[in-house]
PDB file of C-alpha atoms and ligand atoms in Angstrom:
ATOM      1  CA  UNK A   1      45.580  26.459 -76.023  1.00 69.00           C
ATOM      2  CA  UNK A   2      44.929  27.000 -72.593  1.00 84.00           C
ATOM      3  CA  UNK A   3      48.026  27.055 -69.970  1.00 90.00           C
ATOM      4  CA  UNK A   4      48.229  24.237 -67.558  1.00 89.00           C
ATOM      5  CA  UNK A   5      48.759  26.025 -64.404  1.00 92.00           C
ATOM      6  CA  UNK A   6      47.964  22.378 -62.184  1.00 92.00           C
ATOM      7  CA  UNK A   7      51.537  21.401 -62.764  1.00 96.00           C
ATOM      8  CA  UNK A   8      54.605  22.551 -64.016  1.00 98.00           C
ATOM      9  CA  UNK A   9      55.363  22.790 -67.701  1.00 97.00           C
ATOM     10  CA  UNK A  10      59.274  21.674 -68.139  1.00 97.00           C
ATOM     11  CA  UNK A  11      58.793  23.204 -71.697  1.00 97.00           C
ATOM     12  CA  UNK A  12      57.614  27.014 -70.580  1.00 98.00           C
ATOM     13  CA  UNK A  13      59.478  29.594 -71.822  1.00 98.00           C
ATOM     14  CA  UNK A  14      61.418  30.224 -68.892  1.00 98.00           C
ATOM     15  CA  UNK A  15      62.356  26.619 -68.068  1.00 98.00           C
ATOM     16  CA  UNK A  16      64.159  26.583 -71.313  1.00 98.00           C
ATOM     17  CA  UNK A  17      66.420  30.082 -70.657  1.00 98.00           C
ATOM     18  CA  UNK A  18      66.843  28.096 -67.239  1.00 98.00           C
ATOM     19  CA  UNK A  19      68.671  25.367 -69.291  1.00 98.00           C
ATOM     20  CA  UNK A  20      70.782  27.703 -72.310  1.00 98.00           C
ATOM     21  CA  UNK A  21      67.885  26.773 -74.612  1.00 98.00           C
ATOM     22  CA  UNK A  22      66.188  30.444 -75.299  1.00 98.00           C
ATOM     23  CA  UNK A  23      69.033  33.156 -75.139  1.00 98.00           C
ATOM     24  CA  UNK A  24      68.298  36.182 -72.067  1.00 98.00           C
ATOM     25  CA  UNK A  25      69.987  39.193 -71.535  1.00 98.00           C
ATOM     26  CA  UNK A  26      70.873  38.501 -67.705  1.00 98.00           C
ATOM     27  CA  UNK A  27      71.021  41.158 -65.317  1.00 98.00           C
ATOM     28  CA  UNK A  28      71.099  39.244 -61.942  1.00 98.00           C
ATOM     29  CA  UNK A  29      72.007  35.788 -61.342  1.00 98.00           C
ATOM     30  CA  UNK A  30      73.063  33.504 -57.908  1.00 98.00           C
ATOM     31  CA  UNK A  31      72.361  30.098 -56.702  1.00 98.00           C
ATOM     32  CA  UNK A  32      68.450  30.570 -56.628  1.00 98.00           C
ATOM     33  CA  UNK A  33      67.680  33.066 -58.860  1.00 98.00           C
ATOM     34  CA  UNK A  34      67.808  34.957 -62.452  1.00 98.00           C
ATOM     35  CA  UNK A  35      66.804  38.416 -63.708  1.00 98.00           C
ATOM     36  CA  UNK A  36      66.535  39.214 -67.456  1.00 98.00           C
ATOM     37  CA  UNK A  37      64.886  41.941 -69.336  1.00 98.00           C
ATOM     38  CA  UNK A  38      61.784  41.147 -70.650  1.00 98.00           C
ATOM     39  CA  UNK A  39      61.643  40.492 -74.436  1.00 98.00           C
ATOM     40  CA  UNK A  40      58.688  42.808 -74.673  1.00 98.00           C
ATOM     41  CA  UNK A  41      59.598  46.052 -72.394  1.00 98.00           C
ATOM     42  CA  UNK A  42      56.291  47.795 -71.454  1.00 97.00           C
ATOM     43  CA  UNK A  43      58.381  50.285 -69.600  1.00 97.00           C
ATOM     44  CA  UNK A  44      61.569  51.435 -70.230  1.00 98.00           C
ATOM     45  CA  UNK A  45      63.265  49.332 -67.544  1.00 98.00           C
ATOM     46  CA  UNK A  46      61.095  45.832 -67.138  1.00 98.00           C
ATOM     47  CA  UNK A  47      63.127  42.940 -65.630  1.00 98.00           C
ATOM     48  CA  UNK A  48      62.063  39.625 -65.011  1.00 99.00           C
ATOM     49  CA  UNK A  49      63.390  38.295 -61.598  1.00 99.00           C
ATOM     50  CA  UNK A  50      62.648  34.145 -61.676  1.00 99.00           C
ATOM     51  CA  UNK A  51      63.642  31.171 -59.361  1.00 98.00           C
ATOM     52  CA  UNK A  52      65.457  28.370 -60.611  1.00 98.00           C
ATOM     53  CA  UNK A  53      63.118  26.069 -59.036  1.00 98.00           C
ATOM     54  CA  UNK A  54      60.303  24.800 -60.945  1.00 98.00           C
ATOM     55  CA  UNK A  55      57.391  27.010 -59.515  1.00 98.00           C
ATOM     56  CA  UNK A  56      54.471  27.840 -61.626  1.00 98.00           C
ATOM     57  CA  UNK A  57      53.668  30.538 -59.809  1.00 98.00           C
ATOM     58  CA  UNK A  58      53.323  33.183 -56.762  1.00 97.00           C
ATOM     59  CA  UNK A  59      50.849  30.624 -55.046  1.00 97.00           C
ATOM     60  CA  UNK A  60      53.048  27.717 -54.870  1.00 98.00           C
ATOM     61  CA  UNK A  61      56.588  29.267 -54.650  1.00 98.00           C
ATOM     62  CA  UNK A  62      55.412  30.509 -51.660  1.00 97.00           C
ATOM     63  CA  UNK A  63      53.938  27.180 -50.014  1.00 98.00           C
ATOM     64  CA  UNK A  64      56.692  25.224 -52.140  1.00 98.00           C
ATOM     65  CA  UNK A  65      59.480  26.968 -51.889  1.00 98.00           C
ATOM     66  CA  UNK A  66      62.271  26.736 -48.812  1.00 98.00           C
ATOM     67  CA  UNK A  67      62.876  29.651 -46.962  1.00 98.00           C
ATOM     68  CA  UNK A  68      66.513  30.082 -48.497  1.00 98.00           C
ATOM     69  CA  UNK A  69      65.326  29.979 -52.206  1.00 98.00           C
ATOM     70  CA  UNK A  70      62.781  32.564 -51.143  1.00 98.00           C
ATOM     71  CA  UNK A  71      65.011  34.759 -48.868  1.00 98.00           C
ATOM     72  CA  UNK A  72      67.330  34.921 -51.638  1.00 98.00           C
ATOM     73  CA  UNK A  73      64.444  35.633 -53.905  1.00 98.00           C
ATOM     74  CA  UNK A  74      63.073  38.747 -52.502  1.00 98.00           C
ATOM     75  CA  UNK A  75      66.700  40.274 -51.412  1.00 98.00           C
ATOM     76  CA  UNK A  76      67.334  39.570 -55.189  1.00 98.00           C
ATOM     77  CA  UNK A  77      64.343  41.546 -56.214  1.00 98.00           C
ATOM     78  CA  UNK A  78      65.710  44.266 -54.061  1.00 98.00           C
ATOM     79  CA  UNK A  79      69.377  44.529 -54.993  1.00 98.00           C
ATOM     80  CA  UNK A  80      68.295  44.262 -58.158  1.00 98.00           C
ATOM     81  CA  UNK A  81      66.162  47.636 -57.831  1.00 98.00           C
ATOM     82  CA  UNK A  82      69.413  48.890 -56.481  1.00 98.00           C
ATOM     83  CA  UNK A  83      71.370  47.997 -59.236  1.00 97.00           C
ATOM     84  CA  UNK A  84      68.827  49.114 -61.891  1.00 97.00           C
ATOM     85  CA  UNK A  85      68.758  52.845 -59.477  1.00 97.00           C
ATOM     86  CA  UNK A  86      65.063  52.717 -59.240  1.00 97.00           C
ATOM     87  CA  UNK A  87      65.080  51.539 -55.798  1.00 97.00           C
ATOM     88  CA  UNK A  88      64.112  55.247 -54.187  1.00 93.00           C
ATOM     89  CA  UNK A  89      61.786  56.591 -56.349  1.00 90.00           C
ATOM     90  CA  UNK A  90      60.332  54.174 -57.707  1.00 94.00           C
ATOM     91  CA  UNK A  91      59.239  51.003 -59.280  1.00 98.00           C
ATOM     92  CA  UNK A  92      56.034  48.941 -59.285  1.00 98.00           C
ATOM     93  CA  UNK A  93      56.523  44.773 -59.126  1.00 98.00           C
ATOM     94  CA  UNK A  94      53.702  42.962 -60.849  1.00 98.00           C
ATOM     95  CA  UNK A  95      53.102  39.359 -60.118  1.00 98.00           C
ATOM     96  CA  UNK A  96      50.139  37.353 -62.251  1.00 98.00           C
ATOM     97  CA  UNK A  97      49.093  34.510 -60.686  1.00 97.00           C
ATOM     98  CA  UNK A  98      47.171  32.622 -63.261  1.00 95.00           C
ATOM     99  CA  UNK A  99      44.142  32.922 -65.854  1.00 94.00           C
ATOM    100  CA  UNK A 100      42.561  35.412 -64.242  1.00 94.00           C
ATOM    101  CA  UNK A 101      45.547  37.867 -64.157  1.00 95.00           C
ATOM    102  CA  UNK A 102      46.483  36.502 -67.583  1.00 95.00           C
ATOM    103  CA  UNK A 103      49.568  35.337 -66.686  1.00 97.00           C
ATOM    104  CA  UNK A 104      51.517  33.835 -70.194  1.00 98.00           C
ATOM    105  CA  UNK A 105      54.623  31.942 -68.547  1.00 98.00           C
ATOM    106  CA  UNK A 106      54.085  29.138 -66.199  1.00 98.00           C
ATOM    107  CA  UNK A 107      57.221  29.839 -64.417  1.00 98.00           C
ATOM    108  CA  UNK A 108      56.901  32.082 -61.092  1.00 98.00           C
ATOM    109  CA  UNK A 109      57.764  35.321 -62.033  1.00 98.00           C
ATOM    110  CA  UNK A 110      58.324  39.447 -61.136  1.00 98.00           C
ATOM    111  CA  UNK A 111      57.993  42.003 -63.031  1.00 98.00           C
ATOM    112  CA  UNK A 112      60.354  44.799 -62.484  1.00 98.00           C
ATOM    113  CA  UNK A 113      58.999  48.083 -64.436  1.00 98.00           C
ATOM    114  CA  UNK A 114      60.179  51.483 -64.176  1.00 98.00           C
ATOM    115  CA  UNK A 115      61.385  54.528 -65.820  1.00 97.00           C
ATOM    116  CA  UNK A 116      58.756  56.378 -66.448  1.00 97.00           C
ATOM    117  CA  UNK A 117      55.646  57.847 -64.622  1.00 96.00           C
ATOM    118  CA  UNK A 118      53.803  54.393 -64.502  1.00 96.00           C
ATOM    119  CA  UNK A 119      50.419  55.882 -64.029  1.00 95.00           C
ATOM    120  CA  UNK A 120      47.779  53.978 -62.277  1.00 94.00           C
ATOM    121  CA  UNK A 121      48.109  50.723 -61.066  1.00 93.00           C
ATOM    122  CA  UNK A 122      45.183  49.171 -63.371  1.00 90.00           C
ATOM    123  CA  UNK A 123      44.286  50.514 -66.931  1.00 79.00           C
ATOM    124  CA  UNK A 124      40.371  50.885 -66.981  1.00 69.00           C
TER     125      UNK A 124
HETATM  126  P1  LIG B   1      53.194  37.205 -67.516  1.00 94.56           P
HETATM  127  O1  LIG B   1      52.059  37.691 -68.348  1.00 94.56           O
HETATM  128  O2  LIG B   1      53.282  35.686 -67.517  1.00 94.56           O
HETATM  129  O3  LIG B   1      53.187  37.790 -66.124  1.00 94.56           O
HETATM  130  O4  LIG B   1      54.497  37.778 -68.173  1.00 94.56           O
HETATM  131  C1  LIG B   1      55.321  37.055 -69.030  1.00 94.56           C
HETATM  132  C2  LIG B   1      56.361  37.995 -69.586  1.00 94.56           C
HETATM  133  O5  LIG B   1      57.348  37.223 -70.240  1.00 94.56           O
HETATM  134  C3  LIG B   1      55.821  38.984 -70.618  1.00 94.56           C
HETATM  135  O6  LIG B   1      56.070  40.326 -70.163  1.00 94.56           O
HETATM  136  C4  LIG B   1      56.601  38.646 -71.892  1.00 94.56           C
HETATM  137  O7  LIG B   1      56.940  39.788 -72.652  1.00 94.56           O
HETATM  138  C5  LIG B   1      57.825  37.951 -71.344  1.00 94.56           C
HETATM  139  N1  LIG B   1      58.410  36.982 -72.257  1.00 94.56           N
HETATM  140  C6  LIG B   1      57.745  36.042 -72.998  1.00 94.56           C
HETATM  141  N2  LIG B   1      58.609  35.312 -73.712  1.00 94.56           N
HETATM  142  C7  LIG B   1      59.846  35.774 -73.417  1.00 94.56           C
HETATM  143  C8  LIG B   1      61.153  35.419 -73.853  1.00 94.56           C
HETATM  144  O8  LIG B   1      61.361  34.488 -74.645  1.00 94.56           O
HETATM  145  N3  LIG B   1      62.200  36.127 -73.327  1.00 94.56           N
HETATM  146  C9  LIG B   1      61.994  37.146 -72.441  1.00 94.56           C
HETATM  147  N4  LIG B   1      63.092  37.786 -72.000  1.00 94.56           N
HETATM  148  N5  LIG B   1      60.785  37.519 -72.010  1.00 94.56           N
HETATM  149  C10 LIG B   1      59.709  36.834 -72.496  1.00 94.56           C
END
């Protein structure tokens, strides 16, 4: 079935580790924000750093959001790097906004990945 990425799904994935529903191993978590590793690692460290706020993605969080939820956001994304030690050298964040990056989870999300020589940034 196709994802609805018009408006947001209160049954995605992350909306229900949000509420206690799906269990997460939490790394990071304040007011605004949560970090978890991903269930499916494609690196050896791969976080997922969310907002509590219902966002469905990049796009919207951005026009959406208030400028608290995404200060605290992006300073989470970077403590976090801290606190995984892959701040220096290095990391890559992904973000996939929508069908066309094949985003899965209707819930703004970004990838944290590191821990190995990532290669190029797109597989041909
Ligand atoms: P996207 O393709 O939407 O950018 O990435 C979604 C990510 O969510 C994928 O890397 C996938 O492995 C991860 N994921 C999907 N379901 C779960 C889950 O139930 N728990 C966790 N921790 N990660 C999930």
């Amino acid at each position: 079935m196709a994802i609805n990425f018009e408006t947001y799904d209160n049954d995605n994935i992350f909306a229900k580790i949000l509420r206690g529903e799906l269990p997460n191993t939490t790394v990071f978590e304040d007011d605004h924000v949560l970090a978890f590793h991903d269930i499916a690692p494609a690196a050896p460290v791969h976080v997922l750093v969310i907002p509590k706020g219902r966002y469905i993605a990049h796009d919207d969080f951005h026009r959406d959001a208030s400028d608290a939820e995404v200060i605290a956001f992006w300073r989470a994304v970077g403590r976090i790097c801290h606190e995984l030690d892959v701040a220096g050298d290095g990391h890559r964040l992904i973000v996939n906004q929508g069908a066309a990056s094949w985003q899965l989870v209707p819930h703004f999300h970004v990838h944290i990945l590191a821990g190995t020589d990532l290669g190029p940034l797109l597989a041909s």
